[in-house]
Coordinates of C-alpha atoms and ligand atoms in Angstrom, one line a residue:
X1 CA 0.0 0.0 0.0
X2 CA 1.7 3.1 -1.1
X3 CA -0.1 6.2 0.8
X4 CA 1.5 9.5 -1.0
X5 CA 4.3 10.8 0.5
X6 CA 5.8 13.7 -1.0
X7 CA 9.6 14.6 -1.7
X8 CA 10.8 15.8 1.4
X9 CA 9.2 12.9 3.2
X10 CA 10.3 10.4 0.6
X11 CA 14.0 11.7 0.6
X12 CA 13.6 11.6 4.7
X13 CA 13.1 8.5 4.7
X14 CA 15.7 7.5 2.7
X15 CA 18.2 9.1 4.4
X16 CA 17.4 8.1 7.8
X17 CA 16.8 4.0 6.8
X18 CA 20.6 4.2 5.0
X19 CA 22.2 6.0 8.1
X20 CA 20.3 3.8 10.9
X21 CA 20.9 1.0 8.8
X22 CA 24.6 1.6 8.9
X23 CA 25.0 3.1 12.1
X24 CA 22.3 2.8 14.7
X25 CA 21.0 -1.5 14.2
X26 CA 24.6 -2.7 14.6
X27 CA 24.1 -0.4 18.3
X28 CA 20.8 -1.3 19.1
X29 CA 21.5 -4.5 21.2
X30 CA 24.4 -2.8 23.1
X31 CA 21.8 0.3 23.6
X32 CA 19.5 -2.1 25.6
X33 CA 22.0 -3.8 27.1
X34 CA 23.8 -1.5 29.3
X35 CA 20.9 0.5 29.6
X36 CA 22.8 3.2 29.1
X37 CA 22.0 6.7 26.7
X38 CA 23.5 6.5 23.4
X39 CA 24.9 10.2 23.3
X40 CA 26.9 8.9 20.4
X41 CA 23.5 8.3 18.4
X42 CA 22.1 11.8 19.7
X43 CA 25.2 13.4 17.8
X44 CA 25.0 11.3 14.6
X45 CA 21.2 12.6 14.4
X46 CA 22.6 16.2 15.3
X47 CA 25.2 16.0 12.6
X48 CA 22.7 14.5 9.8
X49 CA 20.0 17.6 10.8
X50 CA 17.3 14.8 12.3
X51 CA 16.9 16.4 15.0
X52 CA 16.2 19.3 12.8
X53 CA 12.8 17.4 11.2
X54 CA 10.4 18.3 14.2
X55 CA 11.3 22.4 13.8
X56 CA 10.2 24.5 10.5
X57 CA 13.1 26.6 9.2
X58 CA 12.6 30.0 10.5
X59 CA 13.6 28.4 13.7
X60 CA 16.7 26.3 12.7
X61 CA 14.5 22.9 11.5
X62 CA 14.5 21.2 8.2
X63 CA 10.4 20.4 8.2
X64 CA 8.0 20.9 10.8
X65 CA 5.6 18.7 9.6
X66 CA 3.9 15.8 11.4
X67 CA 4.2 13.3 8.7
X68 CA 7.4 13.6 7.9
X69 CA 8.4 13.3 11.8
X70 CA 6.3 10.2 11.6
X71 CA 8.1 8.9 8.9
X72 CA 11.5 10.0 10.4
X73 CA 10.4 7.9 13.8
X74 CA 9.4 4.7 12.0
X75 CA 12.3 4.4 10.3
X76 CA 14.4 4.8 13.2
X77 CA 12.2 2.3 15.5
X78 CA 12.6 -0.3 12.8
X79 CA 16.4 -0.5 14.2
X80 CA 16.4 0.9 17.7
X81 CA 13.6 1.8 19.9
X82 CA 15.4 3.8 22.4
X83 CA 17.2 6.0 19.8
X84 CA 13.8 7.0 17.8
X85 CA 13.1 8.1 21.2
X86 CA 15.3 10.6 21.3
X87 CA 14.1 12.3 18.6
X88 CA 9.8 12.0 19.4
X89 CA 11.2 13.0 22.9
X90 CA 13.1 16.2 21.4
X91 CA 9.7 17.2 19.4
X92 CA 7.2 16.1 22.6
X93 CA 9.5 18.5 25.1
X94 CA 9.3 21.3 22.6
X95 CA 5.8 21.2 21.5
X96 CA 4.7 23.2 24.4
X97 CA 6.8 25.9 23.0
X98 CA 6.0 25.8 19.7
X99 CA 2.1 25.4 20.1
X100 CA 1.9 28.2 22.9
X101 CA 5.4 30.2 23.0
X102 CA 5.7 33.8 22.3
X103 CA 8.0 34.8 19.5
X104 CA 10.8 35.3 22.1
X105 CA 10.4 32.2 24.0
X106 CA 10.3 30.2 20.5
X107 CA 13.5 32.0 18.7
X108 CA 15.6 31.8 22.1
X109 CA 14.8 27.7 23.1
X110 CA 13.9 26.3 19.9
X111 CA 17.0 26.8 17.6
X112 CA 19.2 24.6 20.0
X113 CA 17.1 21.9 19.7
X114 CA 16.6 21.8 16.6
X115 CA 20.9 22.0 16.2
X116 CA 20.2 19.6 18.4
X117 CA 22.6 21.2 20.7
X118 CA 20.4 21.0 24.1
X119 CA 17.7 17.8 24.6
X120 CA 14.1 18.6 25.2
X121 CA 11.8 17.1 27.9
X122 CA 7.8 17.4 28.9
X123 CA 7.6 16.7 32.3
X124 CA 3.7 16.1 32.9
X125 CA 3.2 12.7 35.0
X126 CA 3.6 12.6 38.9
X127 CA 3.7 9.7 41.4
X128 CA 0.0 10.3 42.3
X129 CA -1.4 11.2 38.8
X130 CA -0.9 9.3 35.6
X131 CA -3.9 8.9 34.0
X132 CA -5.2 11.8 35.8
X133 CA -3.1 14.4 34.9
X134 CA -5.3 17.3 36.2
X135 CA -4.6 15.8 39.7
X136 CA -0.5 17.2 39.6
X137 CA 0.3 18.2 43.3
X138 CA 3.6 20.1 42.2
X139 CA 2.8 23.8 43.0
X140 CA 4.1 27.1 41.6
X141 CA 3.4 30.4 43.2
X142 CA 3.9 33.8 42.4
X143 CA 6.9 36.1 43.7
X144 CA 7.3 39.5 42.0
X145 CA 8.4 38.7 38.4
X146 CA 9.4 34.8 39.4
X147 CA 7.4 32.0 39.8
X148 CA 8.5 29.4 42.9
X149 CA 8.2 25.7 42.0
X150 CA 8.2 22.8 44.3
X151 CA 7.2 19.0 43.8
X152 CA 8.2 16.4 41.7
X153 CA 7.7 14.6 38.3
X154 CA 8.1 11.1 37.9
X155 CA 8.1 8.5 34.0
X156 CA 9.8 11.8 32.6
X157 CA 11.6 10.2 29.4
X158 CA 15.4 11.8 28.6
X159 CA 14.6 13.9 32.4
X160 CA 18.2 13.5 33.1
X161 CA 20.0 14.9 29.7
X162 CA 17.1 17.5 29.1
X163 CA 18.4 20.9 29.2
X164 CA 15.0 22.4 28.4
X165 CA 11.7 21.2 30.4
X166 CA 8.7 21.9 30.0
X167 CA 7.3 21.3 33.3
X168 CA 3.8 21.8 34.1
X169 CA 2.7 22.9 37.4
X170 CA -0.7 24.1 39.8
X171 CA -0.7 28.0 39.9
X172 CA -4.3 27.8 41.7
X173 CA -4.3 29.5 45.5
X174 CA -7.6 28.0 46.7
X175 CA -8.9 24.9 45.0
X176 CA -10.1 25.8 41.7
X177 CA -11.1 23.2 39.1
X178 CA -8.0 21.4 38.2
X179 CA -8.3 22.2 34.0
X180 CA -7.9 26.2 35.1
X181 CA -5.3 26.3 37.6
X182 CA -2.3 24.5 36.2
X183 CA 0.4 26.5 33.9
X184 CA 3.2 25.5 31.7
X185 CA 7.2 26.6 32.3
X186 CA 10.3 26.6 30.3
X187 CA 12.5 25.0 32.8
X188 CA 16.6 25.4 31.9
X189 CA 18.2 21.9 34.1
X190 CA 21.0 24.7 35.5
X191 CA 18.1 26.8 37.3
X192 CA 18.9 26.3 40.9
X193 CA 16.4 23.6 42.8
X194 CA 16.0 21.8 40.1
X195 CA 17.0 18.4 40.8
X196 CA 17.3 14.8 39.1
X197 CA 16.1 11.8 41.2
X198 CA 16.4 7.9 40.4
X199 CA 16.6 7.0 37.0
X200 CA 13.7 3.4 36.6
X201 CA 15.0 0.1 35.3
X202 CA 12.9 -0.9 32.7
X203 CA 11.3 -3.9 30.8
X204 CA 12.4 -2.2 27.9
X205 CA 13.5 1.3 25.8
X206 CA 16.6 0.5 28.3
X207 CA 18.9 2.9 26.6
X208 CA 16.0 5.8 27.6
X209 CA 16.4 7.4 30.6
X210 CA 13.3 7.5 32.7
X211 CA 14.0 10.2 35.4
X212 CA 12.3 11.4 38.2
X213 CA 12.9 14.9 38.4
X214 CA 12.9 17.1 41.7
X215 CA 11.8 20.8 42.6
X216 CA 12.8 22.2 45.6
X217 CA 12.2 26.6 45.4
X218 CA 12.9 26.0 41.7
X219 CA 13.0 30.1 40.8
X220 CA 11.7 30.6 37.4
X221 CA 11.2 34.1 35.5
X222 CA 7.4 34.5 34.8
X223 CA 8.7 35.2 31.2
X224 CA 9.2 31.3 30.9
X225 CA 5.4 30.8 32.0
X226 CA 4.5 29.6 28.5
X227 CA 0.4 31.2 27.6
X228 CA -1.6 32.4 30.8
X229 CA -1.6 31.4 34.0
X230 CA -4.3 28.5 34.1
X231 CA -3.8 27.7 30.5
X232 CA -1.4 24.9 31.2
X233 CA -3.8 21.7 31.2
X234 CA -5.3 22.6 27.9
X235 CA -1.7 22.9 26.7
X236 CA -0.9 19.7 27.6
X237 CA -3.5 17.8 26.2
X238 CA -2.9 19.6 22.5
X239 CA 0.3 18.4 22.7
X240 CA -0.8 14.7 23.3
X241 CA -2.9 15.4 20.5
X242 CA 0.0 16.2 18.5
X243 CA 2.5 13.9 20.1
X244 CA 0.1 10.6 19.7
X245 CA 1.3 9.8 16.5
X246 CA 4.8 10.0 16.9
X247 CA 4.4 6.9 19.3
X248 CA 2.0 5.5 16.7
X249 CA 4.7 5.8 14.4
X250 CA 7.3 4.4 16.7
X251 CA 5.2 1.2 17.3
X252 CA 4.6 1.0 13.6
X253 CA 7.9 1.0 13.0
X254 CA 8.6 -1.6 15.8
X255 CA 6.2 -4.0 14.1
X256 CA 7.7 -3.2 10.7
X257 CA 11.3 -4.2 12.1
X258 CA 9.6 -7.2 13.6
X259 CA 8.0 -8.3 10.8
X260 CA 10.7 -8.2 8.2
X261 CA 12.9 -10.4 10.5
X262 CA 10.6 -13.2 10.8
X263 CA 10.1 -13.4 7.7
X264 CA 13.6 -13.7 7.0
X265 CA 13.8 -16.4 9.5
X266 CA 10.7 -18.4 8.2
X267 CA 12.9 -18.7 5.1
X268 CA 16.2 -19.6 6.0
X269 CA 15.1 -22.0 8.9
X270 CA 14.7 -25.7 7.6
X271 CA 12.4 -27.9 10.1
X272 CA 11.2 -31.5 8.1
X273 CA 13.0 -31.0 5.0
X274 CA 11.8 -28.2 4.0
X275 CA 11.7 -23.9 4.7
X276 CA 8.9 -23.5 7.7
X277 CA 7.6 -20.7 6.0
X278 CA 6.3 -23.1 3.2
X279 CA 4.3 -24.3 6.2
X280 CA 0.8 -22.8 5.8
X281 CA 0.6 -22.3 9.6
X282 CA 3.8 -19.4 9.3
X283 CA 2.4 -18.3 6.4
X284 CA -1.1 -17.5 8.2
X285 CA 0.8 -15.7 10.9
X286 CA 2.7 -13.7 8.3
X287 CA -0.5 -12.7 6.6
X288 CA -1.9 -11.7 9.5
X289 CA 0.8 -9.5 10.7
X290 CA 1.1 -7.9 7.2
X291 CA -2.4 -7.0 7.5
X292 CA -2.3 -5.2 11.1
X293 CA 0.6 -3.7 9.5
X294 CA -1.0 -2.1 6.7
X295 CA -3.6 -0.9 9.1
X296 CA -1.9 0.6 11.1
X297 CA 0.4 2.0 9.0
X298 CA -2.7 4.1 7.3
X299 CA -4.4 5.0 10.6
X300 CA -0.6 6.5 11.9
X301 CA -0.2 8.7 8.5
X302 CA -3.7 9.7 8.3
X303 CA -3.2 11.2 12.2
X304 CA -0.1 13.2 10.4
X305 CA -2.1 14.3 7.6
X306 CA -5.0 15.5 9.9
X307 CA -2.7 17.7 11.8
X308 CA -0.4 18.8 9.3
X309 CA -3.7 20.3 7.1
X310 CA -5.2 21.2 11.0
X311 CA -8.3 19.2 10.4
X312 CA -10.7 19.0 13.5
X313 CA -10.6 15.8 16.1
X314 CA -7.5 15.4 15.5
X315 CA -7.4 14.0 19.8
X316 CA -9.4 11.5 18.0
X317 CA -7.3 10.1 15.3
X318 CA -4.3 10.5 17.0
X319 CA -6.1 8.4 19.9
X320 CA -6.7 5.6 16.9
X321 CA -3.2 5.9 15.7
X322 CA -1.8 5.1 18.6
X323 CA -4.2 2.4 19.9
X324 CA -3.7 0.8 16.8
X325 CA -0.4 0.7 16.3
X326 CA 0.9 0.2 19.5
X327 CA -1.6 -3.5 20.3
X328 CA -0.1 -4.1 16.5
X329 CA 3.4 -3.4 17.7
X330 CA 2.2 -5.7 20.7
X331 CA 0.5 -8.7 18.8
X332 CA 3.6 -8.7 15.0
X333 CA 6.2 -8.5 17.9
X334 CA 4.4 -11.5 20.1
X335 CA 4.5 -13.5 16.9
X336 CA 7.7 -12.7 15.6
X337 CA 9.0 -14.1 19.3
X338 CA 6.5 -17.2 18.2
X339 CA 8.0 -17.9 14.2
X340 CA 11.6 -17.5 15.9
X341 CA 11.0 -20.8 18.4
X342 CA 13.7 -20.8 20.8
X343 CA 15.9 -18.0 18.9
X344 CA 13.0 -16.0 19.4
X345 CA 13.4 -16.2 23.4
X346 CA 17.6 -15.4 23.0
X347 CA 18.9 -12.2 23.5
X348 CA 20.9 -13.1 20.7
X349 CA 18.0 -12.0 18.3
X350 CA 16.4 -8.8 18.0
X351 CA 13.1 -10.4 18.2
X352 CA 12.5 -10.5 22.3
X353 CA 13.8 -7.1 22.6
X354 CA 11.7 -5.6 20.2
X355 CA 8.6 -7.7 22.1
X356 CA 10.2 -5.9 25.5
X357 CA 10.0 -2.1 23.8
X358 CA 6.7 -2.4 21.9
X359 CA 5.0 -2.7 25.1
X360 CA 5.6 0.8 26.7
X361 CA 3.9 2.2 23.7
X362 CA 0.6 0.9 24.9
X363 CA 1.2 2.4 27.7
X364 CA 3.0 6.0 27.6
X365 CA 1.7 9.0 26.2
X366 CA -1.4 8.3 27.6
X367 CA -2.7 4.5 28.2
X368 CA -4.3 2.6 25.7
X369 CA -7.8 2.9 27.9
X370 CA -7.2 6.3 27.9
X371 CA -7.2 6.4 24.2
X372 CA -10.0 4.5 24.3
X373 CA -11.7 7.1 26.9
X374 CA -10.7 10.2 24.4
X375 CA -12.6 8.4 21.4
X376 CA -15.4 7.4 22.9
X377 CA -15.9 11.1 24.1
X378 CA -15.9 12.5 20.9
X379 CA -17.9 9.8 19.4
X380 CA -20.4 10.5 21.7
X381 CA -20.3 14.7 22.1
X382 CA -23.1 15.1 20.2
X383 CA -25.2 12.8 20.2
X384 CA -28.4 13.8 21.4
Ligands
COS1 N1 -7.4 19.9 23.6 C1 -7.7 21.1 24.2 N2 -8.4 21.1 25.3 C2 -8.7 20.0 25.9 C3 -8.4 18.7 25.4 C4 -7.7 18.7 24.2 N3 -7.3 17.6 23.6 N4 -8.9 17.8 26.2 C5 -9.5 18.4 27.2 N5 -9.4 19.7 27.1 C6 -9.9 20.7 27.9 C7 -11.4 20.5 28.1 O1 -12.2 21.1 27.1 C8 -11.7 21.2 29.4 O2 -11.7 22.6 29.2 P1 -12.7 23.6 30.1 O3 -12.3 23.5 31.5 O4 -12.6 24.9 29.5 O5 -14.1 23.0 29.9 C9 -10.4 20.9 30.2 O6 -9.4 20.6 29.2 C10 -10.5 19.7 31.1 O7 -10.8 18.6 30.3 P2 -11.4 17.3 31.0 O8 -12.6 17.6 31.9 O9 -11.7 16.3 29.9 O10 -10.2 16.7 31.8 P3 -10.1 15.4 32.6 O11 -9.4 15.7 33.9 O12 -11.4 14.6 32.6 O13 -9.0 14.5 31.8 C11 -8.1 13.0 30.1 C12 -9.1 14.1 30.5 C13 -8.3 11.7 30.8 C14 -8.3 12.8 28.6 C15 -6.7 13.6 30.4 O14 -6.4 13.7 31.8 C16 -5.6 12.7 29.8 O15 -5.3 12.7 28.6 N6 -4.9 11.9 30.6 C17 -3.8 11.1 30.1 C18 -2.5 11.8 30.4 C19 -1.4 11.2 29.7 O16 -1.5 10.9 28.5 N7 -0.3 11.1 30.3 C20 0.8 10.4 29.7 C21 2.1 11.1 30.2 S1 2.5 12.5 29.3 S2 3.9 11.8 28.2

């Protein structure tokens, strides 16, 4: 199925399958075993302008457009998981800017990142709400021309090699609803009180850092507040909205990786005289996954589309996107495990760990019953 990419997002593409091909998959098992971040890969994608692709040119990117970052983050997760991470973490941390930053906030923070010179991070998710994001306890109050933060973030992906986070915070003095009384800051990591905790040990996306992150009098100027005060929940979900596909295209990418390796496998791999994928059984399962693939595939593009030509409900399809890609990342991975036997269960194959890192994307960015929740909503708004 060939859905119409244009140039840029066809020469993309190319470019960043022949450099992870070369440079990231012979990395990618090391990556998750030491667990450790591949700052090596974060300067090949800063050399080769792909951390550029999230920003549009006036502010030092290549693209700006959500398909072709979607395309740009499949690729990568075909190889490595953990180091297309770096760059949907680069475009979720400075989203928040670009959807609701003044001209100065944008042209000072969002050229570095997009030189890939300083990391990005959206710190969102606290120990006591999740799913619940409205219920954040971290507070910031109002001194003269600073705000004072304290509390703590928790599941902050790349927290501890951010240098700009976006940290949302309650700006409320006495109770109001939730949606009104949290605000959005630009956080720089060398503001004094701001702290990194424990980094999490993982299933899988080892070579991620999951940070808790720390605020103790954290003094930022009220110029960093980023829109009004009380405008910082709605802010956040927009930038789900936007940042959904992105992990829809990560898991179709995972699935894609997945895929092509079993059935390179169910060729080469003799069982009763014969190749097993000649076995109608494996070729089933092949079918299968190839289908859920396709699916998929058009569900994660047409989320791009929709927001790159700002059509409405896009929470929706970028809700279906990444439901659908990420239990399809889940079910081609399962099976890959499945056609690879006992290889499949070795660390000596790709095919466990890419079962280990498809898992988190049913889960981050927003749950996959969360997803479900955001759908349902708007299938049902108005109905009478
Ligand atoms: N875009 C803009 N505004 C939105 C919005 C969106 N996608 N979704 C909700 N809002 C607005 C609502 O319109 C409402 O505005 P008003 O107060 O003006 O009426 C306000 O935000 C509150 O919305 P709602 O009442 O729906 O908030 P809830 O507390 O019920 O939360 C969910 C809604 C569950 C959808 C939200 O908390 C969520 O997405 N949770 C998951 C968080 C998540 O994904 N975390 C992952 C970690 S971040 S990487």
């Amino acid at each position: 199925m060939d859905f119409s990419l244009n140039e840029e997002q066809q020469q993309i593409r190319e470019m960043v399958h022949d450099l992870c091909l070369e440079r990231v998959e012979p990395r990618a098992a090391e990556i998750d075993e030491s667990g450790e971040f591949p700052w090596d890969v974060k300067e090949l994608f800063a050399k080769h302008d792909i951390l550029a692709i999230p920003f549009t040119p006036e502010y030092g990117g290549i693209s700006g457009g959500a398909l072709t970052l979607i395309v740009a983050v499949e690729e990568i997760s075909k190889f490595c998981v953990t180091s297309s991470l770096i760059l949907s973490v680069q475009s979720l941390g400075s989203l928040p800017i670009w959807l609701a930053g003044t001209e100065e906030q944008k042209r000072r923070y969002l050229p570095p990142l997009a030189r890939g010179e300083h990391l990005a991070a959206y710190a969102l998710t606290e120990p006591g709400s999740g799913s619940d994001a409205g219920g954040m306890r971290t507070r910031a109050i109002k001194r003269g021309d600073r705000y004072v933060i304290n509390g703590s973030k928790t599941f902050i992906t790349g927290g501890s090699v951010a240098d700009t986070i976006v940290v949302f915070a309650r700006t409320d003095q006495d109770g109001d609803t939730p949606a009104r009384n949290i605000s959005a800051f630009i956080v720089e990591k060398t503001m004094p009180g701001f702290k990194v905790g424990k980094l999490e040990k993982k299933l899988g996306i080892r070579g991620s850092p999951t940070a808790q992150l720390f605020f103790e009098d954290l003094e930022v100027p009220a110029a960093n507040r980023l829109g009004g005060e009380g405008e910082g929940f709605r802010l956040a979900m927009r930038v789900l909205d936007h940042s959904r596909p992105g992990i829809a295209a990560q898991a179709l990418g995972i699935a894609e990786g997945a895929f092509d390796l079993a059935r390179r496998y169910a060729r080469d791999r003799h069982q009763f005289g014969k190749p097993i994928v000649e076995f109608q059984g494996i070729q089933f399962m092949l079918a299968d996954m190839a289908t859920q693939i396709e699916a998929a595939r058009a569900l994660t593009y047409a989320s791009g589309d929709a927001l790159d030509r700002s059509l409405p409900d896009i929470g929706s399809s970028s809700s279906m996107a990444k439901l659908f890609a990420s239990d399809t990342a889940m079910r081609v991975t399962t099976d890959a495990v499945q056609i690879l036997g006992g290889y499949g269960y070795l660390r000596d194959f790709p095919a466990e760990r890419m079962m280990r890192d498809a898992k988190i994307t049913q889960i981050y960015e927003g749950t996959n019953e969360i997803q479900r929740f955001v759908i349902a909503r708007e299938l049902l708004k108005d109905s009478a």
